[in-house]
């Protein structure tokens, strides 16, 4: 495959929370800038189906969807330029999820981190392994794979915790391609380690699960109050302060230029009072955030406008998702019955039959005797036995055919239905294939 001149990036944001400064510094700010590059095509969506896995509060889902959409738009995401939509506006996504589920081993999903973590917690607590585990949680990676494969994304910017999901999406796309012909682009995770992990109020990574966040668009007075609550050590004004390990300094650095950061470093060495340092931090954040907050507040005051923007985005996305699902349906055989398939099963089906390989079937007939047959991967008959008195005898004949195909075909000729030379050749090839598979 040739390297595309335009790289397609796709990422989803689960709609369960309120965007905070850490989201802004770690993702939104960078993504918006990145989406403006000429060699980049971006897909951003609100992962509200994923939200249902973690959250059963309808009001919170609605509120979060609105807040996240308004945040991205306020921060400069241009819905004309990128494809910006809401997952639940794309009915082809759950449809594709089902298709992918049917080519994915249950064992693969058993190994997903989120599911395993839930199982481990249950084991620790002495509960049933599946206690409080929904099928939604179990299927999370398949839904995520559908999100990604639907739009043929090349790169998926995610945190390290999501890398396994991208690998699963690759595997699912690969399985489908293998069985039904090339349909999906196989995605890669794009982990940006340069992106700073912003510390929260208590110095640990800013995260909703730690309850140490500063909401991105909290009103000015609240922002000032939140920053006043940042943990510091107890050094008095005039005493030199460490920048190392200082949450205040790290947050400042995430917003400031290199020169500003240097100036703050000097101020620390010269013993700036914590109160003054906090005031400087507040002013620096406010300088960047205030114009965005103004846009955010205007957007939040007009939710109907956001709804219109998302619906327009979904229409744009669905031009692609409808086309892809039409091809996927055709590939698996969910077809217009008025149109006959090109050849028996088509090239893909033949390839799949070959991949599935030949197999023996043993069975009993109404005459009370025991039979076996050899079929190819599509179920076509290659070899048919005559009746045996016991299943053991039939089994022994199968074992002989597997062990020494050519000799046994001759030795057992009397117990097999007559075959012409080309049928015998096909049966022999299948037996040799089976032998090779057993040896592998
Ligand atoms: N699972 C992602 C998260 O929690 C959100 C998500 C859903 C996503 N679908 C996606 C991210 C597709 C990237 C691509 O962060």
Coordinates of C-alpha atoms and ligand atoms in Angstrom, one line a residue:
X1 CA 0.0 0.0 0.0
X2 CA 1.3 3.5 -0.8
X3 CA 1.8 6.0 2.0
X4 CA -1.1 8.4 2.0
X5 CA -0.2 12.0 1.5
X6 CA -3.0 12.9 4.0
X7 CA -3.1 11.1 7.3
X8 CA -6.4 10.6 8.8
X9 CA -6.6 11.0 12.6
X10 CA -9.6 9.9 14.6
X11 CA -10.4 10.2 18.3
X12 CA -13.4 10.0 20.6
X13 CA -14.1 11.6 23.9
X14 CA -16.3 9.8 26.4
X15 CA -19.1 12.1 27.5
X16 CA -19.2 11.5 31.3
X17 CA -17.4 14.5 32.7
X18 CA -16.7 18.2 32.6
X19 CA -13.5 19.2 30.8
X20 CA -10.8 20.4 33.1
X21 CA -7.4 22.1 32.7
X22 CA -5.7 18.8 32.4
X23 CA -7.8 17.8 29.4
X24 CA -7.1 21.2 27.8
X25 CA -3.3 21.0 28.2
X26 CA -3.1 17.3 27.6
X27 CA -5.4 17.0 24.6
X28 CA -7.7 19.7 23.4
X29 CA -5.2 22.5 22.8
X30 CA -2.8 20.3 20.9
X31 CA -5.5 18.5 18.9
X32 CA -7.1 21.8 17.7
X33 CA -3.8 23.1 16.5
X34 CA -3.0 19.8 14.9
X35 CA -6.3 19.7 13.1
X36 CA -5.4 22.8 11.2
X37 CA -2.5 21.2 9.4
X38 CA -2.9 20.7 5.6
X39 CA -1.6 17.1 5.7
X40 CA -4.1 16.1 8.4
X41 CA -7.7 15.0 8.2
X42 CA -9.4 14.8 11.5
X43 CA -12.4 13.1 12.9
X44 CA -13.5 14.0 16.4
X45 CA -16.5 12.5 18.0
X46 CA -18.4 12.5 21.3
X47 CA -18.3 8.9 22.4
X48 CA -21.8 8.9 24.1
X49 CA -22.4 5.2 23.5
X50 CA -19.2 4.5 25.5
X51 CA -20.5 6.9 28.2
X52 CA -23.5 4.6 28.8
X53 CA -21.1 1.9 29.9
X54 CA -19.8 3.9 32.8
X55 CA -22.7 6.2 33.6
X56 CA -26.4 5.7 34.2
X57 CA -27.3 9.3 34.9
X58 CA -29.2 10.7 31.8
X59 CA -28.8 14.3 32.9
X60 CA -25.1 13.9 33.3
X61 CA -24.7 12.3 29.9
X62 CA -26.6 15.2 28.3
X63 CA -24.8 17.9 30.2
X64 CA -21.4 16.4 29.5
X65 CA -22.1 16.0 25.8
X66 CA -23.0 19.6 25.6
X67 CA -20.0 20.8 27.7
X68 CA -17.5 18.8 25.7
X69 CA -18.9 19.9 22.4
X70 CA -18.9 23.5 23.5
X71 CA -15.3 23.1 24.8
X72 CA -13.9 21.8 21.5
X73 CA -15.7 24.5 19.5
X74 CA -14.7 27.3 21.9
X75 CA -11.1 26.1 21.7
X76 CA -11.2 26.6 18.0
X77 CA -12.1 23.3 16.4
X78 CA -13.5 24.2 13.0
X79 CA -16.5 21.9 12.2
X80 CA -16.2 22.9 8.5
X81 CA -12.7 21.6 8.3
X82 CA -12.8 18.6 10.5
X83 CA -15.6 16.0 10.9
X84 CA -17.1 16.6 14.3
X85 CA -20.0 14.4 15.3
X86 CA -21.7 12.5 18.0
X87 CA -21.3 8.7 18.0
X88 CA -25.0 8.0 18.7
X89 CA -25.9 9.9 15.5
X90 CA -24.2 7.3 13.4
X91 CA -26.4 4.2 13.4
X92 CA -23.9 2.4 11.3
X93 CA -21.5 2.2 14.2
X94 CA -23.5 -0.3 16.3
X95 CA -24.2 -2.2 13.1
X96 CA -20.5 -2.5 12.4
X97 CA -19.9 -3.5 16.1
X98 CA -22.1 -6.5 15.5
X99 CA -20.2 -7.5 12.3
X100 CA -16.9 -7.2 14.2
X101 CA -18.2 -9.2 17.1
X102 CA -18.8 -12.0 14.7
X103 CA -15.2 -12.2 13.7
X104 CA -13.7 -11.7 17.1
X105 CA -12.9 -14.5 19.5
X106 CA -14.5 -14.2 22.9
X107 CA -11.1 -14.9 24.3
X108 CA -9.7 -11.8 22.8
X109 CA -12.3 -9.6 24.7
X110 CA -11.6 -11.7 27.9
X111 CA -8.1 -10.2 27.8
X112 CA -9.2 -6.5 27.6
X113 CA -7.7 -4.6 30.5
X114 CA -10.9 -2.9 31.7
X115 CA -12.8 -6.2 31.8
X116 CA -9.9 -8.0 33.4
X117 CA -9.5 -5.3 36.1
X118 CA -13.2 -5.6 36.9
X119 CA -12.7 -9.4 37.2
X120 CA -9.7 -9.0 39.4
X121 CA -11.5 -6.6 41.7
X122 CA -14.3 -9.1 42.1
X123 CA -11.8 -11.9 42.8
X124 CA -10.2 -9.8 45.5
X125 CA -13.5 -9.0 47.1
X126 CA -14.5 -12.7 47.0
X127 CA -17.4 -12.0 44.6
X128 CA -18.6 -13.8 41.6
X129 CA -16.0 -13.0 38.8
X130 CA -18.7 -11.3 36.7
X131 CA -20.4 -9.4 39.5
X132 CA -21.5 -6.0 38.2
X133 CA -19.8 -6.6 34.8
X134 CA -22.1 -5.6 32.0
X135 CA -22.0 -7.0 28.5
X136 CA -21.4 -3.4 27.5
X137 CA -18.1 -3.3 29.4
X138 CA -17.1 -6.6 27.9
X139 CA -17.9 -5.3 24.4
X140 CA -16.3 -1.9 24.9
X141 CA -13.3 -2.8 22.6
X142 CA -15.6 -4.0 19.7
X143 CA -17.6 -0.7 19.9
X144 CA -14.3 1.2 19.9
X145 CA -13.0 -0.8 16.9
X146 CA -16.2 0.0 15.0
X147 CA -15.6 3.8 15.7
X148 CA -12.2 3.5 14.3
X149 CA -12.6 1.1 11.4
X150 CA -15.7 2.8 10.1
X151 CA -13.8 5.9 9.0
X152 CA -10.6 4.1 7.9
X153 CA -8.5 6.1 10.3
X154 CA -4.7 5.7 10.0
X155 CA -3.8 7.1 13.4
X156 CA -5.6 7.2 16.7
X157 CA -4.2 9.6 19.3
X158 CA -4.8 8.1 22.7
X159 CA -3.3 7.7 26.1
X160 CA -1.2 4.7 26.9
X161 CA -4.1 3.0 28.7
X162 CA -6.0 2.8 25.4
X163 CA -3.2 1.2 23.3
X164 CA -4.5 -2.3 23.8
X165 CA -7.9 -1.2 22.3
X166 CA -6.2 0.1 19.2
X167 CA -4.4 -3.2 18.8
X168 CA -7.7 -5.0 19.2
X169 CA -9.2 -2.8 16.5
X170 CA -6.4 -3.8 14.2
X171 CA -6.9 -7.4 14.9
X172 CA -10.6 -7.2 14.3
X173 CA -10.1 -5.3 11.0
X174 CA -7.5 -7.8 10.0
X175 CA -9.8 -10.8 10.7
X176 CA -12.6 -9.2 8.7
X177 CA -10.3 -8.4 5.8
X178 CA -8.9 -12.0 5.9
X179 CA -12.3 -13.6 5.8
X180 CA -14.2 -11.3 3.4
X181 CA -11.6 -9.3 1.4
X182 CA -9.8 -6.0 2.1
X183 CA -12.3 -3.5 3.5
X184 CA -10.6 -1.9 6.5
X185 CA -7.6 0.3 6.9
X186 CA -5.6 -1.0 9.9
X187 CA -5.2 1.8 12.5
X188 CA -2.2 2.6 14.6
X189 CA -2.1 4.2 18.1
X190 CA -0.4 7.6 18.3
X191 CA 0.9 8.1 21.8
X192 CA 2.1 11.6 22.5
X193 CA 4.5 11.4 25.4
X194 CA 5.5 15.0 24.9
X195 CA 2.1 16.0 26.2
X196 CA 2.5 17.1 29.7
X197 CA 0.5 15.3 32.4
X198 CA -0.8 18.2 34.3
X199 CA -0.7 17.9 38.1
X200 CA -3.9 18.5 40.0
X201 CA -4.7 20.5 43.1
X202 CA -3.1 17.8 45.3
X203 CA 0.0 17.3 43.1
X204 CA -1.1 14.0 41.7
X205 CA -2.0 13.8 38.0
X206 CA -5.1 15.9 37.3
X207 CA -7.9 13.4 36.9
X208 CA -11.6 13.2 37.5
X209 CA -11.0 10.0 39.5
X210 CA -8.8 11.8 42.0
X211 CA -11.2 14.6 42.4
X212 CA -8.4 17.1 42.1
X213 CA -9.4 18.9 38.9
X214 CA -9.8 22.5 38.0
X215 CA -12.7 22.9 35.6
X216 CA -11.5 24.5 32.4
X217 CA -14.2 27.1 32.0
X218 CA -15.1 27.7 35.6
X219 CA -15.9 31.4 36.1
X220 CA -12.9 33.7 36.8
X221 CA -13.5 34.1 40.6
X222 CA -13.8 30.3 41.0
X223 CA -10.6 29.8 39.0
X224 CA -8.8 32.1 41.4
X225 CA -10.2 30.3 44.4
X226 CA -9.2 26.9 43.0
X227 CA -5.7 28.0 42.4
X228 CA -5.5 29.4 45.9
X229 CA -6.2 25.9 47.1
X230 CA -3.2 24.3 45.3
X231 CA -0.9 22.4 47.6
X232 CA 2.5 23.9 48.3
X233 CA 5.1 23.3 51.0
X234 CA 5.2 25.6 54.1
X235 CA 8.1 27.8 53.1
X236 CA 7.7 31.4 54.2
X237 CA 8.0 34.4 51.9
X238 CA 11.6 35.2 51.2
X239 CA 12.7 31.5 51.5
X240 CA 13.9 30.0 48.2
X241 CA 11.4 27.5 46.8
X242 CA 11.9 24.3 44.8
X243 CA 10.5 24.2 41.3
X244 CA 11.2 20.4 41.3
X245 CA 8.0 18.6 42.3
X246 CA 6.0 21.9 42.5
X247 CA 2.5 21.4 41.1
X248 CA 2.2 25.2 40.9
X249 CA 5.3 25.5 38.8
X250 CA 4.4 22.7 36.5
X251 CA 1.0 24.1 35.8
X252 CA 2.6 27.5 35.2
X253 CA 5.0 26.0 32.7
X254 CA 2.2 24.3 30.8
X255 CA 0.8 27.8 30.0
X256 CA 3.8 30.0 29.9
X257 CA 6.4 30.7 27.2
X258 CA 10.0 29.6 27.8
X259 CA 11.0 33.1 29.0
X260 CA 8.1 33.4 31.3
X261 CA 9.0 30.0 32.8
X262 CA 12.6 31.2 33.3
X263 CA 11.4 34.3 35.1
X264 CA 9.2 32.2 37.4
X265 CA 12.1 29.9 38.1
X266 CA 14.1 32.9 39.2
X267 CA 11.3 34.1 41.3
X268 CA 11.2 30.7 43.1
X269 CA 14.9 30.9 43.8
X270 CA 14.5 34.4 45.1
X271 CA 11.8 33.3 47.5
X272 CA 8.5 34.6 46.0
X273 CA 5.6 34.2 48.5
X274 CA 3.3 31.4 47.6
X275 CA 0.4 33.8 47.5
X276 CA 2.1 35.9 44.9
X277 CA 3.1 32.9 42.9
X278 CA -0.5 31.7 42.8
X279 CA -1.6 35.2 41.7
X280 CA 0.8 35.0 38.8
X281 CA -0.3 31.6 37.9
X282 CA -3.9 32.7 37.9
X283 CA -3.2 35.7 35.7
X284 CA -1.2 33.6 33.2
X285 CA -4.0 31.0 32.9
X286 CA -6.6 33.6 32.7
X287 CA -4.8 35.4 29.9
X288 CA -5.1 32.3 27.7
X289 CA -8.5 31.0 28.9
X290 CA -10.6 34.2 29.2
X291 CA -11.2 34.7 25.4
X292 CA -12.1 31.0 25.1
X293 CA -14.4 31.2 28.1
X294 CA -16.3 34.0 26.5
X295 CA -16.9 31.8 23.4
X296 CA -17.7 28.8 25.6
X297 CA -20.3 30.8 27.6
X298 CA -21.9 32.0 24.4
X299 CA -22.1 28.5 23.0
X300 CA -23.5 27.1 26.3
X301 CA -26.2 29.8 26.1
X302 CA -27.3 28.4 22.7
X303 CA -27.4 24.6 22.9
X304 CA -29.7 24.4 19.8
X305 CA -26.8 25.8 17.8
X306 CA -24.5 23.0 19.1
X307 CA -27.2 20.5 18.2
X308 CA -27.2 21.9 14.7
X309 CA -23.5 21.7 14.4
X310 CA -23.4 18.1 15.6
X311 CA -26.2 17.1 13.2
X312 CA -24.4 18.6 10.3
X313 CA -21.3 16.8 11.3
X314 CA -23.2 13.5 11.5
X315 CA -24.6 14.1 8.0
X316 CA -21.0 14.5 6.7
X317 CA -19.8 11.5 8.6
X318 CA -22.7 9.3 7.4
X319 CA -21.9 9.8 3.8
X320 CA -18.9 7.7 4.6
X321 CA -20.4 5.3 7.1
X322 CA -23.3 4.5 4.9
X323 CA -21.0 3.7 2.0
X324 CA -18.7 1.6 4.2
X325 CA -21.6 -0.4 5.7
X326 CA -23.0 -1.0 2.2
X327 CA -19.7 -2.6 1.3
X328 CA -19.5 -4.5 4.5
X329 CA -23.0 -5.9 4.1
X330 CA -22.3 -7.0 0.6
X331 CA -19.0 -8.6 1.7
X332 CA -20.6 -10.8 4.4
X333 CA -23.6 -11.8 2.2
X334 CA -26.4 -9.6 3.5
X335 CA -27.4 -8.8 0.0
X336 CA -30.1 -7.8 -2.4
X337 CA -31.7 -11.2 -3.2
X338 CA -32.7 -9.9 -6.7
X339 CA -29.0 -9.8 -7.6
X340 CA -27.1 -13.1 -8.0
X341 CA -23.5 -13.3 -6.7
X342 CA -20.8 -13.0 -9.4
X343 CA -19.4 -16.5 -8.9
X344 CA -20.2 -19.3 -6.4
X345 CA -19.4 -17.4 -3.2
X346 CA -17.0 -15.0 -4.9
X347 CA -13.2 -14.8 -4.5
X348 CA -13.3 -13.9 -0.9
X349 CA -15.5 -16.8 0.0
X350 CA -13.2 -19.2 -1.8
X351 CA -10.2 -17.7 0.0
X352 CA -12.1 -18.1 3.3
X353 CA -12.9 -21.7 2.4
X354 CA -9.3 -22.5 1.8
X355 CA -8.3 -20.8 5.1
X356 CA -10.9 -22.8 7.0
X357 CA -9.4 -26.0 5.6
X358 CA -10.7 -29.6 5.1
X359 CA -12.2 -31.6 7.9
X360 CA -13.7 -35.0 8.7
X361 CA -17.2 -35.5 9.8
X362 CA -18.4 -38.7 11.5
X363 CA -22.0 -39.6 11.8
X364 CA -24.5 -42.5 12.1
X365 CA -27.2 -43.2 9.4
X366 CA -30.7 -44.5 9.8
X367 CA -29.4 -47.9 8.7
X368 CA -27.6 -48.0 12.1
X369 CA -24.2 -48.0 10.5
X370 CA -21.4 -45.5 11.1
X371 CA -20.0 -43.3 8.3
X372 CA -17.5 -40.5 7.8
X373 CA -16.9 -38.0 5.1
X374 CA -14.2 -35.5 4.3
X375 CA -15.2 -32.0 3.3
X376 CA -13.4 -28.9 2.2
X377 CA -13.7 -25.6 4.1
X378 CA -16.8 -24.7 2.1
X379 CA -18.5 -28.0 2.9
X380 CA -18.0 -29.6 -0.5
X381 CA -17.7 -33.4 -0.4
X382 CA -14.2 -34.9 -1.1
X383 CA -14.5 -38.4 0.3
X384 CA -17.5 -40.5 1.4
X385 CA -17.2 -43.8 3.3
X386 CA -19.4 -46.8 3.1
X387 CA -21.0 -48.0 6.3
X388 CA -19.0 -49.4 9.2
X389 CA -20.4 -51.6 11.9
X390 CA -18.9 -49.6 14.8
X391 CA -17.7 -46.0 15.4
X392 CA -14.3 -47.5 16.3
X393 CA -13.9 -49.0 12.9
X394 CA -14.8 -45.7 11.2
X395 CA -12.4 -43.9 13.5
X396 CA -9.6 -46.3 12.7
X397 CA -10.1 -45.7 9.0
X398 CA -9.9 -41.9 9.5
X399 CA -6.8 -42.3 11.6
X400 CA -5.2 -44.4 8.8
X401 CA -6.1 -41.8 6.2
X402 CA -4.6 -39.1 8.3
X403 CA -1.4 -41.0 9.0
X404 CA -0.6 -42.3 5.5
X405 CA -2.9 -40.7 3.0
X406 CA -1.8 -42.2 -0.3
X407 CA -1.4 -45.8 0.9
X408 CA -4.7 -45.7 2.9
X409 CA -6.7 -44.4 0.0
X410 CA -5.7 -47.5 -1.9
X411 CA -5.9 -49.9 1.0
X412 CA -9.4 -48.6 2.0
X413 CA -10.7 -48.4 -1.5
X414 CA -13.4 -51.1 -0.8
X415 CA -14.8 -49.0 2.1
X416 CA -15.0 -45.8 0.2
X417 CA -17.4 -44.6 -2.4
X418 CA -15.9 -45.0 -5.8
X419 CA -13.9 -41.9 -7.0
X420 CA -12.6 -41.0 -10.3
X421 CA -8.9 -40.0 -10.8
X422 CA -9.5 -36.2 -10.3
X423 CA -11.7 -36.8 -7.2
X424 CA -9.1 -39.0 -5.8
X425 CA -6.4 -36.4 -6.4
X426 CA -8.6 -33.7 -4.7
X427 CA -9.1 -36.0 -1.7
X428 CA -5.4 -36.8 -1.5
X429 CA -4.5 -33.1 -1.6
X430 CA -6.9 -32.4 1.2
X431 CA -5.5 -35.2 3.3
X432 CA -2.0 -33.9 2.8
X433 CA -3.2 -30.4 3.8
X434 CA -4.6 -31.9 7.0
X435 CA -1.4 -33.7 7.7
X436 CA 0.6 -30.5 7.2
X437 CA -1.8 -28.6 9.5
X438 CA -1.4 -31.3 12.1
X439 CA 2.4 -31.1 11.9
X440 CA 2.5 -27.3 12.1
Ligands
LIG1 N1 -12.2 4.8 25.0 C1 -11.8 6.1 24.8 C2 -11.4 6.8 26.1 O1 -12.0 6.4 27.1 C3 -12.8 7.0 24.0 C4 -13.0 6.4 22.7 C5 -14.2 5.8 22.3 C6 -12.1 6.5 21.6 N2 -14.0 5.4 21.0 C7 -12.8 5.8 20.5 C8 -10.9 7.0 21.4 C9 -12.2 5.7 19.3 C10 -10.2 6.8 20.2 C11 -10.9 6.2 19.1 O2 -10.6 7.6 26.2

